[in-house]
Amino acid sequence: MTNSAKPASSGKPAYPYPCALVFGVPGAGKGTQGEILTKVPGFFHLSSGVIFRKLDAQSEEGKIVREYSARGDLAPDDVTIKIFLNWLESQRAADRFRPREQLLLLDGIPRNIHQCEILEKYIDVKLLLHFVCYDEEAMIARIRRRAVLENRTDDANESVTRKRFEVYHKATAPVLDYYKDVVQEVDCAKIQADVLSQSLDYLVPILKENFPRDC
């Protein structure tokens, strides 16, 4: 039986949205896997980093985000959540994100416990995919290559990159404990196909459970 519900863009948001978090240190490959997965029917990937880079550099929010990013720090929680929700709802309104049909994949948010608490109203975290990194120096080298290949100015400064790792361990890593009951680990050092396969092993059951179909 097919889903006959009205398009998700009609009416008010059906919070909280079922979602999975794609989690890990900078350079772990979260964005790469998210972009691959969003091409698979049933998944919608949203990256806070991509959203931030698309902000108008002259807007108030754009200036705030760039000021903090340039230092390797996290943008203020109220600004981050506002940008995230505005972007998410614009995607829903445009019928690109269909919360009745797609599992939301979040990459880069929430980044601290306070954001987890704020977002409880909006997202129902069914799974946290932890892209485990055993060699942070390899991740830093990966970020340097990415800066060159993708012209990512936010990745070009190694001291800023190392500050991002410090912030991750201090502020972001505790998120793992917050969602400890739904954490599954993936070795991000494997080839992309292996990472994708293992991620799908965890994601597909969540997709089937929350978006059942008879045929």
Coordinates of N, CA and C in Angstrom, one line a residue:
M1 N 0.9 -1.2 0.0 CA 0.0 0.0 0.0 C 0.9 1.2 0.0
T2 N 0.6 2.2 -0.9 CA 1.4 3.4 -1.0 C 1.0 4.4 0.1
N3 N 1.9 5.3 0.4 CA 1.6 6.4 1.3 C 0.7 7.4 0.7
S4 N -0.5 7.6 1.2 CA -1.5 8.5 0.6 C -1.6 9.8 1.3
A5 N -0.7 10.0 2.2 CA -0.7 11.3 3.1 C -0.5 12.5 2.2
K6 N -1.0 13.6 2.7 CA -0.8 14.9 1.9 C 0.7 15.2 1.9
P7 N 1.2 16.0 1.0 CA 2.6 16.4 1.0 C 3.0 17.1 2.3
A8 N 4.2 16.8 2.7 CA 4.7 17.3 4.0 C 4.7 18.8 4.0
S9 N 4.7 19.5 2.9 CA 4.8 20.9 2.9 C 3.5 21.6 3.3
S10 N 2.4 20.8 3.3 CA 1.1 21.4 3.7 C 0.9 21.4 5.2
G11 N 0.2 22.5 5.7 CA 0.0 22.5 7.1 C 1.2 22.9 7.9
K12 N 1.0 22.6 9.2 CA 2.1 22.9 10.2 C 3.1 21.8 10.2
P13 N 4.4 22.1 10.6 CA 5.4 21.1 10.7 C 4.9 20.0 11.7
A14 N 5.2 18.7 11.3 CA 4.8 17.6 12.1 C 5.9 17.2 13.1
Y15 N 6.3 18.1 14.0 CA 7.4 17.8 14.9 C 6.9 16.8 15.9
P16 N 7.9 16.0 16.5 CA 9.3 16.0 16.1 C 9.5 15.1 14.9
Y17 N 10.4 15.4 14.0 CA 10.8 14.6 12.9 C 11.7 13.5 13.3
P18 N 11.4 12.2 12.8 CA 12.3 11.1 13.0 C 13.6 11.5 12.3
C19 N 14.7 11.2 13.0 CA 16.0 11.5 12.4 C 17.1 10.6 12.9
A20 N 18.2 10.7 12.1 CA 19.5 10.0 12.5 C 20.6 11.0 12.5
L21 N 21.5 11.0 13.4 CA 22.6 11.9 13.5 C 23.8 11.3 12.9
V22 N 24.5 12.0 12.0 CA 25.8 11.5 11.4 C 26.9 12.3 12.2
F23 N 27.7 11.6 13.0 CA 28.4 12.2 14.0 C 29.9 11.8 13.9
G24 N 30.8 12.7 14.3 CA 32.2 12.4 14.3 C 33.1 13.6 14.2
V25 N 34.4 13.4 14.4 CA 35.3 14.5 14.4 C 35.4 15.2 13.0
P26 N 35.9 16.4 12.9 CA 36.0 17.0 11.6 C 36.9 16.2 10.7
G27 N 36.4 16.0 9.5 CA 37.2 15.3 8.5 C 36.8 13.8 8.5
A28 N 35.9 13.4 9.3 CA 35.5 11.9 9.4 C 34.8 11.4 8.2
G29 N 34.3 12.3 7.3 CA 33.6 11.9 6.1 C 32.1 11.9 6.3
K30 N 31.6 12.7 7.3 CA 30.1 12.8 7.5 C 29.4 13.4 6.3
G31 N 30.0 14.5 5.8 CA 29.3 15.1 4.6 C 29.3 14.3 3.4
T32 N 30.4 13.6 3.2 CA 30.5 12.7 2.0 C 29.5 11.6 2.0
Q33 N 29.4 10.9 3.2 CA 28.4 9.9 3.3 C 27.0 10.4 3.3
G34 N 26.8 11.6 3.9 CA 25.4 12.2 3.8 C 25.0 12.5 2.4
E35 N 25.9 13.0 1.6 CA 25.6 13.4 0.2 C 25.3 12.1 -0.6
I36 N 25.9 11.0 -0.3 CA 25.6 9.8 -1.0 C 24.3 9.2 -0.5
L37 N 24.0 9.3 0.8 CA 22.8 8.7 1.3 C 21.6 9.5 0.9
T38 N 21.7 10.8 0.7 CA 20.6 11.6 0.3 C 20.1 11.3 -1.1
K39 N 20.9 10.6 -1.9 CA 20.5 10.2 -3.2 C 19.7 8.9 -3.2
V40 N 19.7 8.2 -2.0 CA 19.0 7.0 -1.8 C 17.5 7.4 -1.3
P41 N 16.5 6.9 -2.1 CA 15.1 7.2 -1.7 C 14.9 6.9 -0.2
G42 N 14.3 7.8 0.5 CA 13.9 7.6 1.9 C 14.8 8.4 2.9
F43 N 15.9 9.0 2.4 CA 16.8 9.8 3.2 C 16.9 11.2 2.7
F44 N 17.0 12.2 3.7 CA 17.2 13.6 3.4 C 18.4 14.1 4.3
H45 N 19.5 14.4 3.7 CA 20.7 14.9 4.4 C 20.7 16.4 4.6
L46 N 21.0 16.8 5.8 CA 21.1 18.3 6.0 C 22.4 18.5 6.8
S47 N 23.3 19.3 6.2 CA 24.6 19.6 6.9 C 24.6 21.0 7.3
S48 N 24.9 21.2 8.6 CA 25.0 22.6 9.1 C 26.1 23.4 8.5
G49 N 27.2 22.6 8.2 CA 28.4 23.3 7.6 C 28.0 23.8 6.2
V50 N 27.3 23.1 5.4 CA 26.9 23.5 4.1 C 26.0 24.7 4.2
I51 N 25.0 24.6 5.1 CA 24.1 25.8 5.3 C 24.9 27.0 5.7
F52 N 25.8 26.9 6.6 CA 26.6 28.1 7.1 C 27.4 28.7 5.9
R53 N 28.0 27.8 5.1 CA 28.8 28.4 3.9 C 27.9 29.0 2.9
K54 N 26.6 28.7 2.9 CA 25.7 29.4 1.9 C 25.1 30.7 2.4
L55 N 25.4 31.0 3.6 CA 24.8 32.2 4.2 C 25.4 33.5 3.5
D56 N 24.6 34.5 3.3 CA 25.0 35.7 2.8 C 26.1 36.3 3.7
A57 N 27.3 36.5 3.2 CA 28.4 36.9 4.0 C 28.1 38.3 4.6
Q58 N 27.2 39.1 4.0 CA 26.9 40.4 4.5 C 25.8 40.5 5.5
S59 N 25.1 39.3 5.6 CA 23.9 39.3 6.6 C 24.5 39.2 8.0
E60 N 23.6 39.6 9.0 CA 24.0 39.6 10.4 C 24.4 38.2 10.8
E61 N 23.6 37.2 10.4 CA 23.9 35.8 10.8 C 25.2 35.3 10.1
G62 N 25.3 35.7 8.8 CA 26.5 35.3 8.1 C 27.8 35.8 8.7
K63 N 27.8 37.1 9.2 CA 28.9 37.7 9.8 C 29.2 37.0 11.1
I64 N 28.2 36.6 11.9 CA 28.4 36.0 13.2 C 29.0 34.6 13.0
V65 N 28.5 33.8 12.0 CA 29.0 32.5 11.8 C 30.4 32.5 11.3
R66 N 30.7 33.4 10.4 CA 32.1 33.5 9.9 C 33.1 33.9 10.9
E67 N 32.7 34.8 11.8 CA 33.5 35.3 12.9 C 33.9 34.1 13.8
Y68 N 33.0 33.3 14.2 CA 33.3 32.1 15.0 C 34.0 31.0 14.3
S69 N 33.6 30.8 13.0 CA 34.3 29.7 12.3 C 35.7 30.0 12.0
A70 N 36.0 31.3 11.8 CA 37.4 31.7 11.5 C 38.3 31.4 12.7
R71 N 37.7 31.3 13.9 CA 38.5 31.0 15.1 C 38.5 29.5 15.4
G72 N 37.7 28.8 14.7 CA 37.5 27.3 15.1 C 36.5 27.1 16.2
D73 N 35.7 28.1 16.5 CA 34.7 28.0 17.6 C 33.3 27.7 17.1
L74 N 32.4 27.3 17.9 CA 31.1 27.1 17.6 C 30.3 28.4 17.6
A75 N 29.4 28.6 16.6 CA 28.6 29.8 16.6 C 27.6 29.7 17.8
P76 N 27.1 30.8 18.3 CA 26.2 30.8 19.5 C 25.0 29.9 19.2
D77 N 24.5 29.2 20.2 CA 23.4 28.2 20.1 C 22.2 28.8 19.4
D78 N 21.8 30.0 19.9 CA 20.5 30.6 19.4 C 20.6 30.9 17.9
V79 N 21.8 31.3 17.5 CA 22.0 31.6 16.1 C 22.0 30.3 15.3
T80 N 22.7 29.3 15.8 CA 22.8 28.0 15.1 C 21.4 27.4 14.9
I81 N 20.6 27.4 16.0 CA 19.3 26.7 15.9 C 18.4 27.5 15.0
K82 N 18.4 28.8 15.0 CA 17.5 29.6 14.2 C 17.9 29.4 12.7
I83 N 19.1 29.4 12.4 CA 19.5 29.1 11.0 C 19.1 27.7 10.5
F84 N 19.3 26.7 11.4 CA 19.0 25.3 11.1 C 17.5 25.2 10.9
L85 N 16.7 25.7 11.8 CA 15.2 25.5 11.6 C 14.7 26.3 10.4
N86 N 15.2 27.5 10.2 CA 14.7 28.2 9.0 C 15.1 27.4 7.7
W87 N 16.3 26.9 7.6 CA 16.7 26.1 6.4 C 15.9 24.9 6.3
L88 N 15.7 24.2 7.4 CA 14.9 22.9 7.3 C 13.5 23.1 6.9
E89 N 12.9 24.1 7.4 CA 11.5 24.4 7.1 C 11.3 25.0 5.7
S90 N 12.4 25.6 5.2 CA 12.3 26.1 3.8 C 12.4 24.9 2.8
Q91 N 13.1 23.9 3.2 CA 13.2 22.7 2.4 C 11.9 21.9 2.5
R92 N 11.3 21.9 3.6 CA 10.0 21.2 3.8 C 8.9 21.9 2.9
A93 N 8.9 23.3 3.1 CA 7.9 24.1 2.3 C 8.1 23.9 0.8
A94 N 9.3 23.7 0.4 CA 9.6 23.5 -1.1 C 9.3 22.1 -1.5
D95 N 9.0 21.2 -0.6 CA 8.7 19.8 -0.8 C 9.9 19.0 -1.2
R96 N 11.1 19.6 -0.8 CA 12.3 18.8 -1.0 C 12.6 17.8 0.1
F97 N 12.2 18.3 1.3 CA 12.2 17.4 2.5 C 10.8 17.0 2.8
R98 N 10.6 15.7 2.8 CA 9.2 15.2 3.1 C 9.3 14.3 4.3
P99 N 9.0 14.9 5.5 CA 9.1 14.2 6.7 C 8.2 13.0 6.9
R100 N 7.2 12.9 6.1 CA 6.3 11.7 6.2 C 6.9 10.5 5.4
E101 N 7.9 10.8 4.6 CA 8.5 9.8 3.7 C 10.0 9.6 3.9
Q102 N 10.7 10.6 4.4 CA 12.1 10.6 4.5 C 12.6 10.7 5.9
L103 N 13.7 9.9 6.2 CA 14.4 10.0 7.4 C 15.4 11.1 7.3
L104 N 15.3 12.0 8.2 CA 16.2 13.2 8.3 C 17.6 12.8 8.8
L105 N 18.6 13.1 8.0 CA 20.0 12.8 8.4 C 20.7 14.1 8.7
L106 N 21.0 14.3 10.0 CA 21.6 15.6 10.4 C 23.1 15.4 10.6
D107 N 23.9 16.3 10.0 CA 25.3 16.3 10.0 C 25.8 17.7 10.5
G108 N 26.4 17.7 11.7 CA 27.0 18.9 12.2 C 26.1 19.6 13.2
I109 N 25.0 19.0 13.6 CA 24.1 19.6 14.6 C 23.3 18.4 15.2
P110 N 23.1 18.3 16.5 CA 23.5 19.3 17.5 C 25.0 19.1 17.8
R111 N 25.6 20.2 18.3 CA 27.0 20.2 18.5 C 27.4 20.4 20.0
N112 N 26.4 20.4 20.8 CA 26.6 20.4 22.3 C 25.4 20.0 23.0
I113 N 25.4 19.8 24.3 CA 24.3 19.3 25.1 C 23.2 20.3 25.1
H114 N 23.5 21.6 25.1 CA 22.4 22.6 25.1 C 21.6 22.5 23.8
Q115 N 22.3 22.3 22.7 CA 21.5 22.2 21.4 C 20.7 20.9 21.4
C116 N 21.2 19.9 22.0 CA 20.4 18.6 22.1 C 19.1 18.9 22.8
E117 N 19.2 19.6 23.9 CA 18.0 19.9 24.7 C 17.0 20.8 24.0
I118 N 17.5 21.8 23.3 CA 16.6 22.7 22.5 C 15.9 21.9 21.4
L119 N 16.7 21.0 20.7 CA 16.1 20.3 19.6 C 15.2 19.2 19.9
E120 N 15.1 18.8 21.2 CA 14.1 17.7 21.5 C 12.7 18.0 21.0
K121 N 12.3 19.2 21.0 CA 11.0 19.6 20.5 C 10.8 19.3 19.0
Y122 N 12.0 19.3 18.3 CA 11.9 19.3 16.8 C 12.3 18.0 16.2
I123 N 13.2 17.3 16.8 CA 13.7 16.0 16.2 C 13.6 14.9 17.2
D124 N 13.3 13.7 16.7 CA 13.2 12.5 17.5 C 14.4 11.6 17.0
V125 N 15.5 11.6 17.7 CA 16.7 10.9 17.3 C 16.6 9.4 17.5
K126 N 16.5 8.7 16.4 CA 16.3 7.2 16.4 C 17.7 6.5 16.4
L127 N 18.7 7.2 15.9 CA 20.0 6.6 15.7 C 21.1 7.7 15.6
L128 N 22.2 7.4 16.2 CA 23.4 8.2 16.1 C 24.5 7.4 15.5
L129 N 24.9 7.7 14.2 CA 26.0 7.0 13.6 C 27.3 7.7 13.9
H130 N 28.1 7.0 14.8 CA 29.3 7.6 15.2 C 30.5 7.2 14.3
F131 N 31.0 8.1 13.4 CA 32.1 7.8 12.6 C 33.4 7.8 13.4
V132 N 33.8 6.7 13.8 CA 34.9 6.6 14.8 C 36.3 6.9 14.1
C133 N 37.1 7.7 14.7 CA 38.4 8.1 14.2 C 39.4 7.6 15.1
Y134 N 40.4 6.8 14.6 CA 41.5 6.3 15.5 C 42.8 7.1 15.3
D135 N 42.8 7.9 14.2 CA 44.0 8.6 13.9 C 43.6 10.1 13.5
E136 N 43.6 11.0 14.5 CA 43.2 12.3 14.2 C 44.1 13.1 13.3
E137 N 45.4 12.7 13.3 CA 46.4 13.4 12.4 C 46.0 13.1 10.9
A138 N 45.5 11.8 10.7 CA 45.0 11.5 9.3 C 43.8 12.3 8.9
M139 N 43.0 12.6 9.9 CA 41.8 13.5 9.6 C 42.2 14.9 9.3
I140 N 43.2 15.4 10.0 CA 43.7 16.7 9.8 C 44.3 16.8 8.4
A141 N 45.1 15.8 8.0 CA 45.6 15.8 6.6 C 44.5 15.7 5.6
R142 N 43.4 15.0 5.9 CA 42.3 14.9 5.0 C 41.6 16.3 4.8
I143 N 41.5 17.0 5.9 CA 40.9 18.3 5.9 C 41.8 19.3 5.0
R144 N 43.1 19.2 5.2 CA 44.0 20.0 4.4 C 43.8 19.7 2.9
R145 N 43.7 18.5 2.5 CA 43.5 18.1 1.1 C 42.1 18.7 0.6
R146 N 41.1 18.6 1.5 CA 39.8 19.1 1.1 C 39.8 20.6 0.9
A147 N 40.6 21.3 1.7 CA 40.7 22.7 1.6 C 41.2 23.1 0.2
V148 N 42.2 22.3 -0.3 CA 42.7 22.6 -1.7 C 41.7 22.2 -2.8
L149 N 41.2 21.0 -2.6 CA 40.4 20.4 -3.7 C 39.0 21.1 -3.8
E150 N 38.5 21.6 -2.7 CA 37.1 22.2 -2.7 C 37.2 23.7 -2.4
N151 N 38.4 24.3 -2.4 CA 38.5 25.7 -2.1 C 37.8 26.1 -0.9
R152 N 38.0 25.3 0.2 CA 37.3 25.5 1.5 C 38.2 26.4 2.3
T153 N 38.0 27.7 2.3 CA 38.9 28.6 3.1 C 38.8 28.3 4.6
D154 N 37.6 27.7 5.0 CA 37.5 27.5 6.5 C 38.4 26.3 6.9
D155 N 38.9 25.5 6.0 CA 39.7 24.4 6.3 C 41.2 24.6 6.1
A156 N 41.5 25.8 5.6 CA 42.9 26.1 5.1 C 43.9 26.3 6.2
N157 N 43.4 26.8 7.3 CA 44.3 27.2 8.4 C 44.4 26.0 9.4
E158 N 45.6 25.4 9.5 CA 45.8 24.2 10.4 C 45.6 24.5 11.8
S159 N 46.0 25.7 12.3 CA 45.8 26.0 13.7 C 44.3 26.1 14.0
V160 N 43.5 26.6 13.1 CA 42.1 26.7 13.3 C 41.5 25.3 13.3
T161 N 42.0 24.5 12.4 CA 41.5 23.1 12.3 C 41.8 22.4 13.7
R162 N 43.0 22.6 14.2 CA 43.3 21.9 15.5 C 42.4 22.5 16.6
K163 N 42.1 23.8 16.5 CA 41.2 24.3 17.5 C 39.8 23.7 17.4
R164 N 39.3 23.4 16.2 CA 38.1 22.7 16.0 C 38.0 21.3 16.7
F165 N 39.2 20.6 16.6 CA 39.3 19.4 17.3 C 39.1 19.5 18.8
E166 N 39.8 20.5 19.3 CA 39.7 20.8 20.7 C 38.3 21.1 21.2
V167 N 37.6 21.9 20.4 CA 36.2 22.3 20.7 C 35.3 21.0 20.6
Y168 N 35.6 20.2 19.6 CA 34.9 18.9 19.4 C 35.0 18.1 20.7
H169 N 36.2 17.9 21.2 CA 36.4 17.0 22.3 C 35.7 17.6 23.6
K170 N 35.8 18.9 23.7 CA 35.3 19.6 24.9 C 33.8 19.7 24.9
A171 N 33.2 20.2 23.8 CA 31.8 20.6 23.7 C 30.9 19.6 23.0
T172 N 31.4 18.9 22.0 CA 30.6 18.1 21.1 C 30.6 16.6 21.5
A173 N 31.7 16.1 21.8 CA 31.8 14.7 22.2 C 30.8 14.2 23.3
P174 N 30.5 15.1 24.3 CA 29.5 14.7 25.3 C 28.1 14.4 24.7
V175 N 27.8 14.8 23.4 CA 26.6 14.5 22.8 C 26.4 13.0 22.7
L176 N 27.5 12.3 22.5 CA 27.5 10.8 22.5 C 26.8 10.2 23.7
D177 N 27.1 10.7 24.9 CA 26.5 10.2 26.1 C 25.0 10.6 26.2
Y178 N 24.7 11.8 25.6 CA 23.3 12.2 25.7 C 22.4 11.2 24.9
Y179 N 22.9 10.7 23.8 CA 22.2 9.8 22.9 C 22.7 8.3 23.0
K180 N 23.3 8.0 24.2 CA 24.1 6.7 24.3 C 23.2 5.5 24.0
D181 N 21.9 5.6 24.1 CA 21.1 4.4 23.9 C 20.9 4.1 22.4
V182 N 21.2 5.0 21.5 CA 21.0 4.8 20.1 C 22.3 4.9 19.3
V183 N 23.5 4.9 19.9 CA 24.7 5.1 19.2 C 25.2 3.8 18.6
Q184 N 25.6 3.9 17.3 CA 26.2 2.8 16.6 C 27.5 3.3 15.9
E185 N 28.6 2.5 16.0 CA 29.9 3.0 15.5 C 30.2 2.5 14.1
V186 N 30.8 3.3 13.4 CA 31.3 3.0 12.0 C 32.7 3.5 11.9
D187 N 33.6 2.6 11.4 CA 35.0 2.9 11.2 C 35.2 3.8 10.0
C188 N 35.5 5.1 10.2 CA 35.5 6.0 9.1 C 36.8 5.9 8.3
A189 N 37.8 5.1 8.7 CA 39.0 4.9 8.0 C 38.9 3.9 6.9
K190 N 37.8 3.2 6.8 CA 37.6 2.2 5.7 C 37.3 3.0 4.4
I191 N 37.3 2.2 3.3 CA 37.0 2.8 2.0 C 35.5 3.3 2.1
Q192 N 35.2 4.2 1.2 CA 33.8 4.8 1.3 C 32.7 3.8 1.1
A193 N 32.9 2.8 0.3 CA 31.9 1.8 0.0 C 31.6 1.0 1.3
D194 N 32.7 0.7 2.1 CA 32.5 0.0 3.3 C 31.8 0.8 4.4
V195 N 32.1 2.1 4.4 CA 31.5 3.0 5.4 C 30.0 3.1 5.0
L196 N 29.7 3.2 3.7 CA 28.3 3.3 3.3 C 27.6 2.1 3.6
S197 N 28.2 0.9 3.3 CA 27.5 -0.4 3.6 C 27.2 -0.5 5.1
Q198 N 28.2 -0.2 5.9 CA 27.9 -0.3 7.4 C 26.9 0.7 7.9
S199 N 26.9 1.9 7.3 CA 25.9 2.9 7.7 C 24.5 2.4 7.3
L200 N 24.4 1.8 6.1 CA 23.0 1.4 5.7 C 22.6 0.2 6.5
D201 N 23.5 -0.6 7.0 CA 23.1 -1.7 7.9 C 22.3 -1.2 9.1
Y202 N 22.8 0.0 9.6 CA 22.1 0.5 10.8 C 20.9 1.4 10.4
L203 N 21.0 2.1 9.3 CA 19.9 3.0 8.9 C 18.7 2.4 8.3
V204 N 18.8 1.3 7.5 CA 17.7 0.7 6.9 C 16.6 0.2 7.8
P205 N 17.0 -0.5 8.9 CA 16.0 -0.9 9.9 C 15.2 0.3 10.5
I206 N 15.9 1.4 10.7 CA 15.3 2.6 11.3 C 14.3 3.2 10.2
L207 N 14.7 3.2 9.0 CA 13.8 3.6 7.9 C 12.6 2.8 7.8
K208 N 12.7 1.5 7.8 CA 11.6 0.6 7.7 C 10.6 0.7 8.9
E209 N 11.2 0.9 10.1 CA 10.4 1.0 11.3 C 9.6 2.2 11.3
N210 N 10.1 3.3 10.8 CA 9.4 4.6 10.9 C 8.7 5.0 9.7
F211 N 8.9 4.4 8.6 CA 8.2 4.6 7.4 C 7.8 3.3 6.7
P212 N 6.9 2.6 7.4 CA 6.5 1.2 6.9 C 5.8 1.3 5.6
R213 N 6.0 0.3 4.8 CA 5.3 0.2 3.5 C 4.9 -1.3 3.4
D214 N 3.7 -1.5 2.8 CA 3.3 -2.9 2.6 C 3.8 -3.5 1.3
C215 N 4.2 -2.6 0.4 CA 4.6 -3.0 -0.9 C 5.6 -2.1 -1.5

